[in-house]
mmCIF file of N, CA and C in Angstrom:
data_model
loop_
_atom_site.group_PDB
_atom_site.id
_atom_site.type_symbol
_atom_site.label_atom_id
_atom_site.label_comp_id
_atom_site.label_asym_id
_atom_site.label_seq_id
_atom_site.Cartn_x
_atom_site.Cartn_y
_atom_site.Cartn_z
ATOM 1 N N MET N 800 -17.107 24.530 3.027
ATOM 2 C CA MET N 800 -15.550 24.791 3.140
ATOM 3 C C MET N 800 -14.679 24.709 1.780
ATOM 4 N N GLU N 801 -13.675 24.980 1.600
ATOM 5 C CA GLU N 801 -13.319 24.954 0.371
ATOM 6 C C GLU N 801 -12.324 23.746 -0.223
ATOM 7 N N PRO N 802 -12.153 23.123 -0.229
ATOM 8 C CA PRO N 802 -10.717 22.522 -0.138
ATOM 9 C C PRO N 802 -9.604 23.452 -0.673
ATOM 10 N N ASN N 803 -9.219 22.556 0.361
ATOM 11 C CA ASN N 803 -7.737 22.772 1.104
ATOM 12 C C ASN N 803 -6.524 21.411 1.170
ATOM 13 N N VAL N 804 -5.378 21.882 1.362
ATOM 14 C CA VAL N 804 -4.085 21.157 1.787
ATOM 15 C C VAL N 804 -3.290 21.757 2.980
ATOM 16 N N GLY N 805 -2.760 20.910 4.208
ATOM 17 C CA GLY N 805 -1.842 21.387 4.918
ATOM 18 C C GLY N 805 -0.363 20.438 5.759
ATOM 19 N N PRO N 806 -0.249 21.061 6.779
ATOM 20 C CA PRO N 806 0.854 20.040 7.063
ATOM 21 C C PRO N 806 -0.092 18.555 7.800
ATOM 22 N N LEU N 807 0.247 17.934 7.798
ATOM 23 C CA LEU N 807 0.522 16.489 8.534
ATOM 24 C C LEU N 807 0.970 16.745 10.199
ATOM 25 N N SER N 808 0.245 16.674 10.999
ATOM 26 C CA SER N 808 1.111 16.890 12.767
ATOM 27 C C SER N 808 1.446 15.728 13.080
ATOM 28 N N SER N 809 2.876 16.024 13.676
ATOM 29 C CA SER N 809 2.355 14.462 13.957
ATOM 30 C C SER N 809 2.610 13.400 15.065
ATOM 31 N N ALA N 810 1.929 14.226 15.283
ATOM 32 C CA ALA N 810 0.908 12.749 16.605
ATOM 33 C C ALA N 810 -0.036 12.637 15.109
ATOM 34 N N ALA N 811 -0.603 13.135 14.507
ATOM 35 C CA ALA N 811 -1.172 11.975 12.906
ATOM 36 C C ALA N 811 -1.018 11.296 12.937
ATOM 37 N N LEU N 812 0.311 11.787 12.064
ATOM 38 C CA LEU N 812 1.226 11.155 11.133
ATOM 39 C C LEU N 812 1.804 9.752 11.762
ATOM 40 N N ALA N 813 1.992 10.159 13.442
ATOM 41 C CA ALA N 813 2.071 8.980 14.353
ATOM 42 C C ALA N 813 1.055 8.050 13.939
ATOM 43 N N ASP N 814 -0.224 8.076 14.725
ATOM 44 C CA ASP N 814 -1.281 7.204 14.522
ATOM 45 C C ASP N 814 -1.667 7.016 13.088
ATOM 46 N N VAL N 815 -1.414 7.190 11.528
ATOM 47 C CA VAL N 815 -1.685 6.876 10.462
ATOM 48 C C VAL N 815 -0.241 5.385 9.858
ATOM 49 N N LEU N 816 0.779 5.784 10.690
ATOM 50 C CA LEU N 816 1.734 4.935 10.352
ATOM 51 C C LEU N 816 1.248 3.857 10.791
ATOM 52 N N GLY N 817 1.355 4.042 12.316
ATOM 53 C CA GLY N 817 0.749 3.001 13.130
ATOM 54 C C GLY N 817 -0.585 1.467 12.914
ATOM 55 N N VAL N 818 -1.071 2.345 12.741
ATOM 56 C CA VAL N 818 -2.434 1.633 11.909
ATOM 57 C C VAL N 818 -2.394 1.182 10.620
ATOM 58 N N LEU N 819 -1.173 0.918 9.915
ATOM 59 C CA LEU N 819 -0.916 0.590 8.892
ATOM 60 C C LEU N 819 0.320 0.144 8.977
ATOM 61 N N GLY N 820 1.124 -0.234 9.730
ATOM 62 C CA GLY N 820 2.113 -1.223 10.571
ATOM 63 C C GLY N 820 3.311 -0.748 9.911
ATOM 64 N N LEU N 821 3.365 0.930 9.563
ATOM 65 C CA LEU N 821 4.520 1.362 9.165
ATOM 66 C C LEU N 821 5.548 2.770 9.497
ATOM 67 N N SER N 822 6.819 2.587 9.742
ATOM 68 C CA SER N 822 7.868 3.645 10.225
ATOM 69 C C SER N 822 7.756 4.529 9.160
ATOM 70 N N ALA N 823 8.431 5.569 9.367
ATOM 71 C CA ALA N 823 8.730 7.393 8.861
ATOM 72 C C ALA N 823 9.797 6.118 7.886
ATOM 73 N N ASP N 824 10.237 5.532 7.466
ATOM 74 C CA ASP N 824 11.730 4.974 7.176
ATOM 75 C C ASP N 824 11.058 4.779 5.956
ATOM 76 N N HIS N 825 9.585 4.564 5.533
ATOM 77 C CA HIS N 825 8.625 3.798 4.601
ATOM 78 C C HIS N 825 7.610 4.784 3.960
ATOM 79 N N LEU N 826 8.205 6.535 4.653
ATOM 80 C CA LEU N 826 7.792 7.710 3.774
ATOM 81 C C LEU N 826 9.090 8.046 2.602
ATOM 82 N N HIS N 827 8.450 8.794 1.580
ATOM 83 C CA HIS N 827 9.021 9.075 -0.168
ATOM 84 C C HIS N 827 9.550 10.094 0.716
ATOM 85 N N PRO N 828 11.123 10.702 0.774
ATOM 86 C CA PRO N 828 11.280 12.155 1.284
ATOM 87 C C PRO N 828 11.799 13.508 0.643
ATOM 88 N N ASN N 829 10.767 12.682 -0.886
ATOM 89 C CA ASN N 829 11.124 14.158 -1.548
ATOM 90 C C ASN N 829 9.535 15.010 -1.301
ATOM 91 N N TYR N 830 8.179 14.368 -0.393
ATOM 92 C CA TYR N 830 7.159 14.811 -0.252
ATOM 93 C C TYR N 830 5.937 14.748 1.095
ATOM 94 N N ALA N 831 5.698 15.880 1.705
ATOM 95 C CA ALA N 831 5.766 16.095 3.271
ATOM 96 C C ALA N 831 4.893 15.139 3.782
ATOM 97 N N PRO N 832 4.458 14.298 4.953
ATOM 98 C CA PRO N 832 2.800 13.818 4.659
ATOM 99 C C PRO N 832 1.874 15.248 4.829
ATOM 100 N N ALA N 833 0.296 15.219 4.007
ATOM 101 C CA ALA N 833 0.045 16.824 4.333
ATOM 102 C C ALA N 833 -1.056 15.798 4.839
ATOM 103 N N GLU N 834 -2.041 16.815 4.913
ATOM 104 C CA GLU N 834 -3.887 16.210 5.114
ATOM 105 C C GLU N 834 -4.998 17.357 3.837
ATOM 106 N N ALA N 835 -5.645 16.800 3.322
ATOM 107 C CA ALA N 835 -6.121 17.526 2.566
ATOM 108 C C ALA N 835 -8.059 17.096 2.777
ATOM 109 N N PHE N 836 -8.567 18.059 2.509
ATOM 110 C CA PHE N 836 -9.597 18.453 2.664
ATOM 111 C C PHE N 836 -10.269 18.402 1.262
ATOM 112 N N GLY N 837 -11.582 17.679 1.576
ATOM 113 C CA GLY N 837 -12.660 17.914 0.264
ATOM 114 C C GLY N 837 -14.110 17.326 0.809
ATOM 115 N N GLY N 838 -14.166 18.151 1.754
ATOM 116 C CA GLY N 838 -15.332 17.203 2.157
ATOM 117 C C GLY N 838 -15.028 16.791 3.816
ATOM 118 N N ASN N 839 -14.424 15.862 3.596
ATOM 119 C CA ASN N 839 -13.330 15.489 4.769
ATOM 120 C C ASN N 839 -12.119 15.932 4.965
ATOM 121 N N TRP N 840 -11.676 15.444 6.024
ATOM 122 C CA TRP N 840 -9.983 16.074 6.127
ATOM 123 C C TRP N 840 -9.404 13.965 5.964
ATOM 124 N N HIS N 841 -8.593 14.030 5.526
ATOM 125 C CA HIS N 841 -8.287 13.367 4.736
ATOM 126 C C HIS N 841 -6.039 13.272 5.012
ATOM 127 N N PRO N 842 -5.285 12.013 5.733
ATOM 128 C CA PRO N 842 -3.951 11.906 5.456
ATOM 129 C C PRO N 842 -3.538 11.883 4.276
ATOM 130 N N LEU N 843 -2.516 11.833 3.376
ATOM 131 C CA LEU N 843 -2.177 12.127 2.682
ATOM 132 C C LEU N 843 -0.630 11.499 3.232
ATOM 133 N N VAL N 844 -0.271 10.855 2.219
ATOM 134 C CA VAL N 844 1.138 9.746 2.841
ATOM 135 C C VAL N 844 1.589 9.301 1.576
ATOM 136 N N VAL N 845 3.316 9.354 0.901
ATOM 137 C CA VAL N 845 3.579 8.725 -0.009
ATOM 138 C C VAL N 845 4.424 8.258 0.464
ATOM 139 N N LEU N 846 5.202 6.872 -0.026
ATOM 140 C CA LEU N 846 5.027 5.677 0.169
ATOM 141 C C LEU N 846 6.643 5.802 -0.725
ATOM 142 N N ASN N 847 7.973 4.918 -0.038
ATOM 143 C CA ASN N 847 9.152 5.384 -1.122
ATOM 144 C C ASN N 847 9.279 4.006 -1.882
ATOM 145 N N ASP N 848 8.282 3.339 -1.388
ATOM 146 C CA ASP N 848 8.509 1.317 -2.183
ATOM 147 C C ASP N 848 7.148 1.411 -2.592
ATOM 148 N N ARG N 849 7.506 1.116 -3.855
ATOM 149 C CA ARG N 849 5.834 0.640 -4.641
ATOM 150 C C ARG N 849 5.345 -0.258 -3.486
ATOM 151 N N GLY N 850 6.106 -1.652 -3.665
ATOM 152 C CA GLY N 850 5.842 -2.841 -3.672
ATOM 153 C C GLY N 850 5.517 -2.952 -1.737
ATOM 154 N N VAL N 851 5.414 -1.881 -1.011
ATOM 155 C CA VAL N 851 5.184 -1.845 0.469
ATOM 156 C C VAL N 851 3.889 -1.207 -0.017
ATOM 157 N N PHE N 852 3.538 0.003 -0.817
ATOM 158 C CA PHE N 852 1.650 0.119 -0.902
ATOM 159 C C PHE N 852 0.650 -1.397 -1.207
ATOM 160 N N ASN N 853 1.701 -2.095 -2.777
ATOM 161 C CA ASN N 853 0.798 -3.078 -2.635
ATOM 162 C C ASN N 853 0.914 -4.563 -2.208
ATOM 163 N N GLY N 854 1.897 -4.631 -0.950
ATOM 164 C CA GLY N 854 1.555 -5.769 0.118
ATOM 165 C C GLY N 854 0.349 -5.528 1.171
ATOM 166 N N PHE N 855 -0.172 -4.414 1.082
ATOM 167 C CA PHE N 855 -1.382 -4.171 2.186
ATOM 168 C C PHE N 855 -2.471 -5.144 1.728
ATOM 169 N N THR N 856 -2.748 -5.708 3.156
ATOM 170 C CA THR N 856 -3.896 -7.078 2.368
ATOM 171 C C THR N 856 -5.003 -6.407 2.636
ATOM 172 N N LEU N 857 -6.867 -6.782 2.485
ATOM 173 C CA LEU N 857 -7.533 -6.977 3.534
ATOM 174 C C LEU N 857 -7.822 -7.999 5.025
ATOM 175 N N MET N 858 -8.095 -7.628 5.760
ATOM 176 C CA MET N 858 -8.291 -8.479 6.476
ATOM 177 C C MET N 858 -9.506 -9.195 6.808
#
């Protein structure tokens, strides 16, 4: 299968945000959530605040 990008379903987005402890308010309004295929499907979300991303830590 060739690389591909498509929309991320609302159910998948809810799962991703839940796992990350985020809400839709954390998403950048100019970039729609998507999923990309390059061997495996991966969710793509762009956050509106770099500090939120930098705040992620390993458990």
